Amino acid sequence: MSTKFLLGAALACAVAGLYPVNGAHAQAGKAAPGTSAASAPAVRVPVAGQAVLGVTVAEERLVATGFRASKLLKQDVYNDKGEKIGKIDDLVVAPDGTLSIAVINVGGFLGIADHRVAVPVRQFQHIAPKAVLPNASKDQLKTLPKFEYT
């Protein structure tokens, strides 16, 4: 749909009294309870296409080049030699919104004797589309303290 069509539709609804463009009580000339129509404050209600309701165009470009967390979870982790050394069990987001820690499961089978370790994401060569943790081995990761969820 074009912007002109949406704007025209919103204007037509406002004229017909179906969409309050100047406040919740703009329909049928009603004023807010306890006020007269002349003293009622004019409140601007955002109209789709005129207000940012979701992601901006710049943010949409970041989404298009990013990776979904759901696709990263349970992903195999490799070292720079191409050896599988674990699986991403979880991702931790810092309060500032950055991805800070990857929790890697480096042991166990079918949930028995799991050994999860926390590794700062900055230590990865890259985490997507393939997680690569350079200069690491499964044995080295198993020597790290076990990560426990609190």
PDB file of C-alpha atoms in Angstrom:
ATOM      1  CA  MET A   1       0.000   0.000   0.000  1.00  0.00           C
ATOM      2  CA  SER A   2       1.216   3.463  -0.711  1.00  0.00           C
ATOM      3  CA  THR A   3       1.730   6.169   1.899  1.00  0.00           C
ATOM      4  CA  LYS A   4      -0.780   8.405   0.082  1.00  0.00           C
ATOM      5  CA  PHE A   5      -3.440   5.671   0.346  1.00  0.00           C
ATOM      6  CA  LEU A   6      -2.818   5.140   4.086  1.00  0.00           C
ATOM      7  CA  LEU A   7      -2.814   8.872   4.784  1.00  0.00           C
ATOM      8  CA  GLY A   8      -6.004   9.280   2.730  1.00  0.00           C
ATOM      9  CA  ALA A   9      -7.692   6.418   4.585  1.00  0.00           C
ATOM     10  CA  ALA A  10      -6.738   7.874   7.983  1.00  0.00           C
ATOM     11  CA  LEU A  11      -8.001  11.304   6.940  1.00  0.00           C
ATOM     12  CA  ALA A  12     -11.275   9.828   5.668  1.00  0.00           C
ATOM     13  CA  CYS A  13     -11.787   7.980   8.974  1.00  0.00           C
ATOM     14  CA  ALA A  14     -11.027  11.144  10.944  1.00  0.00           C
ATOM     15  CA  VAL A  15     -13.526  13.159   8.911  1.00  0.00           C
ATOM     16  CA  ALA A  16     -16.136  10.451   9.356  1.00  0.00           C
ATOM     17  CA  GLY A  17     -15.512  10.529  13.109  1.00  0.00           C
ATOM     18  CA  LEU A  18     -14.204   6.949  13.225  1.00  0.00           C
ATOM     19  CA  TYR A  19     -10.616   7.775  14.202  1.00  0.00           C
ATOM     20  CA  PRO A  20      -9.898  10.374  16.882  1.00  0.00           C
ATOM     21  CA  VAL A  21      -6.994  12.459  15.604  1.00  0.00           C
ATOM     22  CA  ASN A  22      -7.113  15.074  18.367  1.00  0.00           C
ATOM     23  CA  GLY A  23      -7.633  12.903  21.431  1.00  0.00           C
ATOM     24  CA  ALA A  24      -9.684  10.101  22.829  1.00  0.00           C
ATOM     25  CA  HIS A  25     -12.813  12.249  23.141  1.00  0.00           C
ATOM     26  CA  ALA A  26     -12.647  13.890  19.725  1.00  0.00           C
ATOM     27  CA  GLN A  27     -15.387  11.636  18.393  1.00  0.00           C
ATOM     28  CA  ALA A  28     -18.703  13.420  18.059  1.00  0.00           C
ATOM     29  CA  GLY A  29     -17.212  16.599  19.587  1.00  0.00           C
ATOM     30  CA  LYS A  30     -17.212  15.169  23.119  1.00  0.00           C
ATOM     31  CA  ALA A  31     -14.953  16.697  25.749  1.00  0.00           C
ATOM     32  CA  ALA A  32     -13.232  14.770  28.484  1.00  0.00           C
ATOM     33  CA  PRO A  33     -15.398  14.333  31.593  1.00  0.00           C
ATOM     34  CA  GLY A  34     -15.333  17.508  33.709  1.00  0.00           C
ATOM     35  CA  THR A  35     -14.078  19.763  30.879  1.00  0.00           C
ATOM     36  CA  SER A  36     -15.750  21.751  28.159  1.00  0.00           C
ATOM     37  CA  ALA A  37     -15.058  21.083  24.478  1.00  0.00           C
ATOM     38  CA  ALA A  38     -13.250  24.435  24.227  1.00  0.00           C
ATOM     39  CA  SER A  39     -10.875  23.696  27.126  1.00  0.00           C
ATOM     40  CA  ALA A  40     -10.156  20.062  26.229  1.00  0.00           C
ATOM     41  CA  PRO A  41      -6.448  19.625  25.445  1.00  0.00           C
ATOM     42  CA  ALA A  42      -5.582  18.646  21.899  1.00  0.00           C
ATOM     43  CA  VAL A  43      -3.806  15.288  22.015  1.00  0.00           C
ATOM     44  CA  ARG A  44      -2.070  14.029  18.874  1.00  0.00           C
ATOM     45  CA  VAL A  45      -2.617  10.322  18.291  1.00  0.00           C
ATOM     46  CA  PRO A  46       0.036   8.720  16.045  1.00  0.00           C
ATOM     47  CA  VAL A  47      -1.165   7.585  12.656  1.00  0.00           C
ATOM     48  CA  ALA A  48       0.457   4.539  11.074  1.00  0.00           C
ATOM     49  CA  GLY A  49       2.993   5.707   8.534  1.00  0.00           C
ATOM     50  CA  GLN A  50       3.686   8.954  10.408  1.00  0.00           C
ATOM     51  CA  ALA A  51       5.167   7.607  13.646  1.00  0.00           C
ATOM     52  CA  VAL A  52       7.887   5.035  14.231  1.00  0.00           C
ATOM     53  CA  LEU A  53       6.003   2.014  15.572  1.00  0.00           C
ATOM     54  CA  GLY A  54       8.658  -0.673  15.126  1.00  0.00           C
ATOM     55  CA  VAL A  55      12.249  -0.783  14.022  1.00  0.00           C
ATOM     56  CA  THR A  56      13.688   2.112  12.053  1.00  0.00           C
ATOM     57  CA  VAL A  57      15.102   1.612   8.581  1.00  0.00           C
ATOM     58  CA  ALA A  58      18.652   1.664  10.014  1.00  0.00           C
ATOM     59  CA  GLU A  59      17.713  -0.939  12.636  1.00  0.00           C
ATOM     60  CA  GLU A  60      16.021  -3.067   9.977  1.00  0.00           C
ATOM     61  CA  ARG A  61      19.299  -3.163   8.042  1.00  0.00           C
ATOM     62  CA  LEU A  62      21.063  -4.447  11.186  1.00  0.00           C
ATOM     63  CA  VAL A  63      18.428  -7.153  11.590  1.00  0.00           C
ATOM     64  CA  ALA A  64      18.892  -8.190   7.968  1.00  0.00           C
ATOM     65  CA  THR A  65      22.639  -8.654   8.484  1.00  0.00           C
ATOM     66  CA  GLY A  66      22.384 -10.184  11.963  1.00  0.00           C
ATOM     67  CA  PHE A  67      21.673 -13.680  13.245  1.00  0.00           C
ATOM     68  CA  ARG A  68      18.750 -14.964  15.281  1.00  0.00           C
ATOM     69  CA  ALA A  69      19.696 -16.224  18.734  1.00  0.00           C
ATOM     70  CA  SER A  70      17.448 -19.256  18.237  1.00  0.00           C
ATOM     71  CA  LYS A  71      19.655 -20.314  15.313  1.00  0.00           C
ATOM     72  CA  LEU A  72      22.839 -19.892  17.382  1.00  0.00           C
ATOM     73  CA  LEU A  73      21.654 -22.010  20.317  1.00  0.00           C
ATOM     74  CA  LYS A  74      22.721 -25.680  20.195  1.00  0.00           C
ATOM     75  CA  GLN A  75      25.144 -24.770  17.411  1.00  0.00           C
ATOM     76  CA  ASP A  76      28.431 -26.694  17.323  1.00  0.00           C
ATOM     77  CA  VAL A  77      31.582 -24.819  18.391  1.00  0.00           C
ATOM     78  CA  TYR A  78      34.817 -25.486  16.527  1.00  0.00           C
ATOM     79  CA  ASN A  79      38.411 -24.476  17.092  1.00  0.00           C
ATOM     80  CA  ASP A  80      40.534 -22.924  14.349  1.00  0.00           C
ATOM     81  CA  LYS A  81      41.674 -26.427  13.303  1.00  0.00           C
ATOM     82  CA  GLY A  82      38.088 -27.397  12.466  1.00  0.00           C
ATOM     83  CA  GLU A  83      37.716 -29.734  15.469  1.00  0.00           C
ATOM     84  CA  LYS A  84      34.340 -29.796  17.216  1.00  0.00           C
ATOM     85  CA  ILE A  85      34.907 -28.767  20.842  1.00  0.00           C
ATOM     86  CA  GLY A  86      31.373 -28.239  22.171  1.00  0.00           C
ATOM     87  CA  LYS A  87      27.918 -26.760  21.618  1.00  0.00           C
ATOM     88  CA  ILE A  88      26.498 -23.351  22.451  1.00  0.00           C
ATOM     89  CA  ASP A  89      24.117 -23.986  25.332  1.00  0.00           C
ATOM     90  CA  ASP A  90      23.109 -20.395  26.049  1.00  0.00           C
ATOM     91  CA  LEU A  91      23.932 -16.756  25.335  1.00  0.00           C
ATOM     92  CA  VAL A  92      24.089 -14.016  27.960  1.00  0.00           C
ATOM     93  CA  VAL A  93      23.185 -10.424  27.097  1.00  0.00           C
ATOM     94  CA  ALA A  94      24.792  -7.647  29.175  1.00  0.00           C
ATOM     95  CA  PRO A  95      22.630  -4.857  30.663  1.00  0.00           C
ATOM     96  CA  ASP A  96      23.812  -2.533  27.866  1.00  0.00           C
ATOM     97  CA  GLY A  97      22.307  -4.919  25.286  1.00  0.00           C
ATOM     98  CA  THR A  98      25.536  -6.417  23.990  1.00  0.00           C
ATOM     99  CA  LEU A  99      26.151 -10.124  23.696  1.00  0.00           C
ATOM    100  CA  SER A 100      28.696 -10.830  26.436  1.00  0.00           C
ATOM    101  CA  ILE A 101      28.991 -14.541  27.256  1.00  0.00           C
ATOM    102  CA  ALA A 102      28.485 -17.798  25.408  1.00  0.00           C
ATOM    103  CA  VAL A 103      27.791 -20.781  27.629  1.00  0.00           C
ATOM    104  CA  ILE A 104      29.360 -23.809  25.964  1.00  0.00           C
ATOM    105  CA  ASN A 105      28.537 -27.408  26.807  1.00  0.00           C
ATOM    106  CA  VAL A 106      31.791 -29.366  26.432  1.00  0.00           C
ATOM    107  CA  GLY A 107      30.858 -32.676  27.970  1.00  0.00           C
ATOM    108  CA  GLY A 108      28.192 -35.170  28.691  1.00  0.00           C
ATOM    109  CA  PHE A 109      25.918 -37.286  26.620  1.00  0.00           C
ATOM    110  CA  LEU A 110      22.128 -36.928  26.563  1.00  0.00           C
ATOM    111  CA  GLY A 111      22.238 -34.496  29.484  1.00  0.00           C
ATOM    112  CA  ILE A 112      24.341 -36.767  31.714  1.00  0.00           C
ATOM    113  CA  ALA A 113      27.574 -35.304  33.149  1.00  0.00           C
ATOM    114  CA  ASP A 114      27.183 -31.990  31.324  1.00  0.00           C
ATOM    115  CA  HIS A 115      30.092 -29.603  31.707  1.00  0.00           C
ATOM    116  CA  ARG A 116      29.124 -26.046  30.817  1.00  0.00           C
ATOM    117  CA  VAL A 117      31.665 -23.231  30.737  1.00  0.00           C
ATOM    118  CA  ALA A 118      31.260 -19.498  30.218  1.00  0.00           C
ATOM    119  CA  VAL A 119      33.413 -17.948  27.505  1.00  0.00           C
ATOM    120  CA  PRO A 120      33.384 -14.221  26.672  1.00  0.00           C
ATOM    121  CA  VAL A 121      32.074 -13.713  23.146  1.00  0.00           C
ATOM    122  CA  ARG A 122      35.040 -11.433  22.365  1.00  0.00           C
ATOM    123  CA  GLN A 123      37.282 -14.537  22.463  1.00  0.00           C
ATOM    124  CA  PHE A 124      35.460 -16.073  19.489  1.00  0.00           C
ATOM    125  CA  GLN A 125      36.867 -15.485  16.038  1.00  0.00           C
ATOM    126  CA  HIS A 126      33.228 -15.326  14.951  1.00  0.00           C
ATOM    127  CA  ILE A 127      30.064 -16.798  16.386  1.00  0.00           C
ATOM    128  CA  ALA A 128      27.927 -16.939  13.260  1.00  0.00           C
ATOM    129  CA  PRO A 129      27.286 -18.494  10.873  1.00  0.00           C
ATOM    130  CA  LYS A 130      29.820 -20.939  12.383  1.00  0.00           C
ATOM    131  CA  ALA A 131      31.098 -20.562  15.957  1.00  0.00           C
ATOM    132  CA  VAL A 132      34.904 -20.613  15.988  1.00  0.00           C
ATOM    133  CA  LEU A 133      36.923 -20.371  19.201  1.00  0.00           C
ATOM    134  CA  PRO A 134      40.580 -20.172  18.120  1.00  0.00           C
ATOM    135  CA  ASN A 135      43.393 -21.884  20.024  1.00  0.00           C
ATOM    136  CA  ALA A 136      40.976 -23.942  22.115  1.00  0.00           C
ATOM    137  CA  SER A 137      40.486 -27.636  22.634  1.00  0.00           C
ATOM    138  CA  LYS A 138      37.795 -29.688  24.305  1.00  0.00           C
ATOM    139  CA  ASP A 139      40.256 -30.701  27.046  1.00  0.00           C
ATOM    140  CA  GLN A 140      41.211 -27.066  27.729  1.00  0.00           C
ATOM    141  CA  LEU A 141      37.565 -26.064  28.032  1.00  0.00           C
ATOM    142  CA  LYS A 142      36.886 -28.968  30.410  1.00  0.00           C
ATOM    143  CA  THR A 143      39.557 -27.589  32.775  1.00  0.00           C
ATOM    144  CA  LEU A 144      37.616 -24.299  33.115  1.00  0.00           C
ATOM    145  CA  PRO A 145      35.322 -23.911  36.139  1.00  0.00           C
ATOM    146  CA  LYS A 146      31.886 -25.356  35.564  1.00  0.00           C
ATOM    147  CA  PHE A 147      29.255 -22.725  34.845  1.00  0.00           C
ATOM    148  CA  GLU A 148      26.174 -23.031  37.064  1.00  0.00           C
ATOM    149  CA  TYR A 149      22.923 -21.154  36.407  1.00  0.00           C
ATOM    150  CA  THR A 150      21.761 -19.146  39.400  1.00  0.00           C
TER     151      THR A 150
END
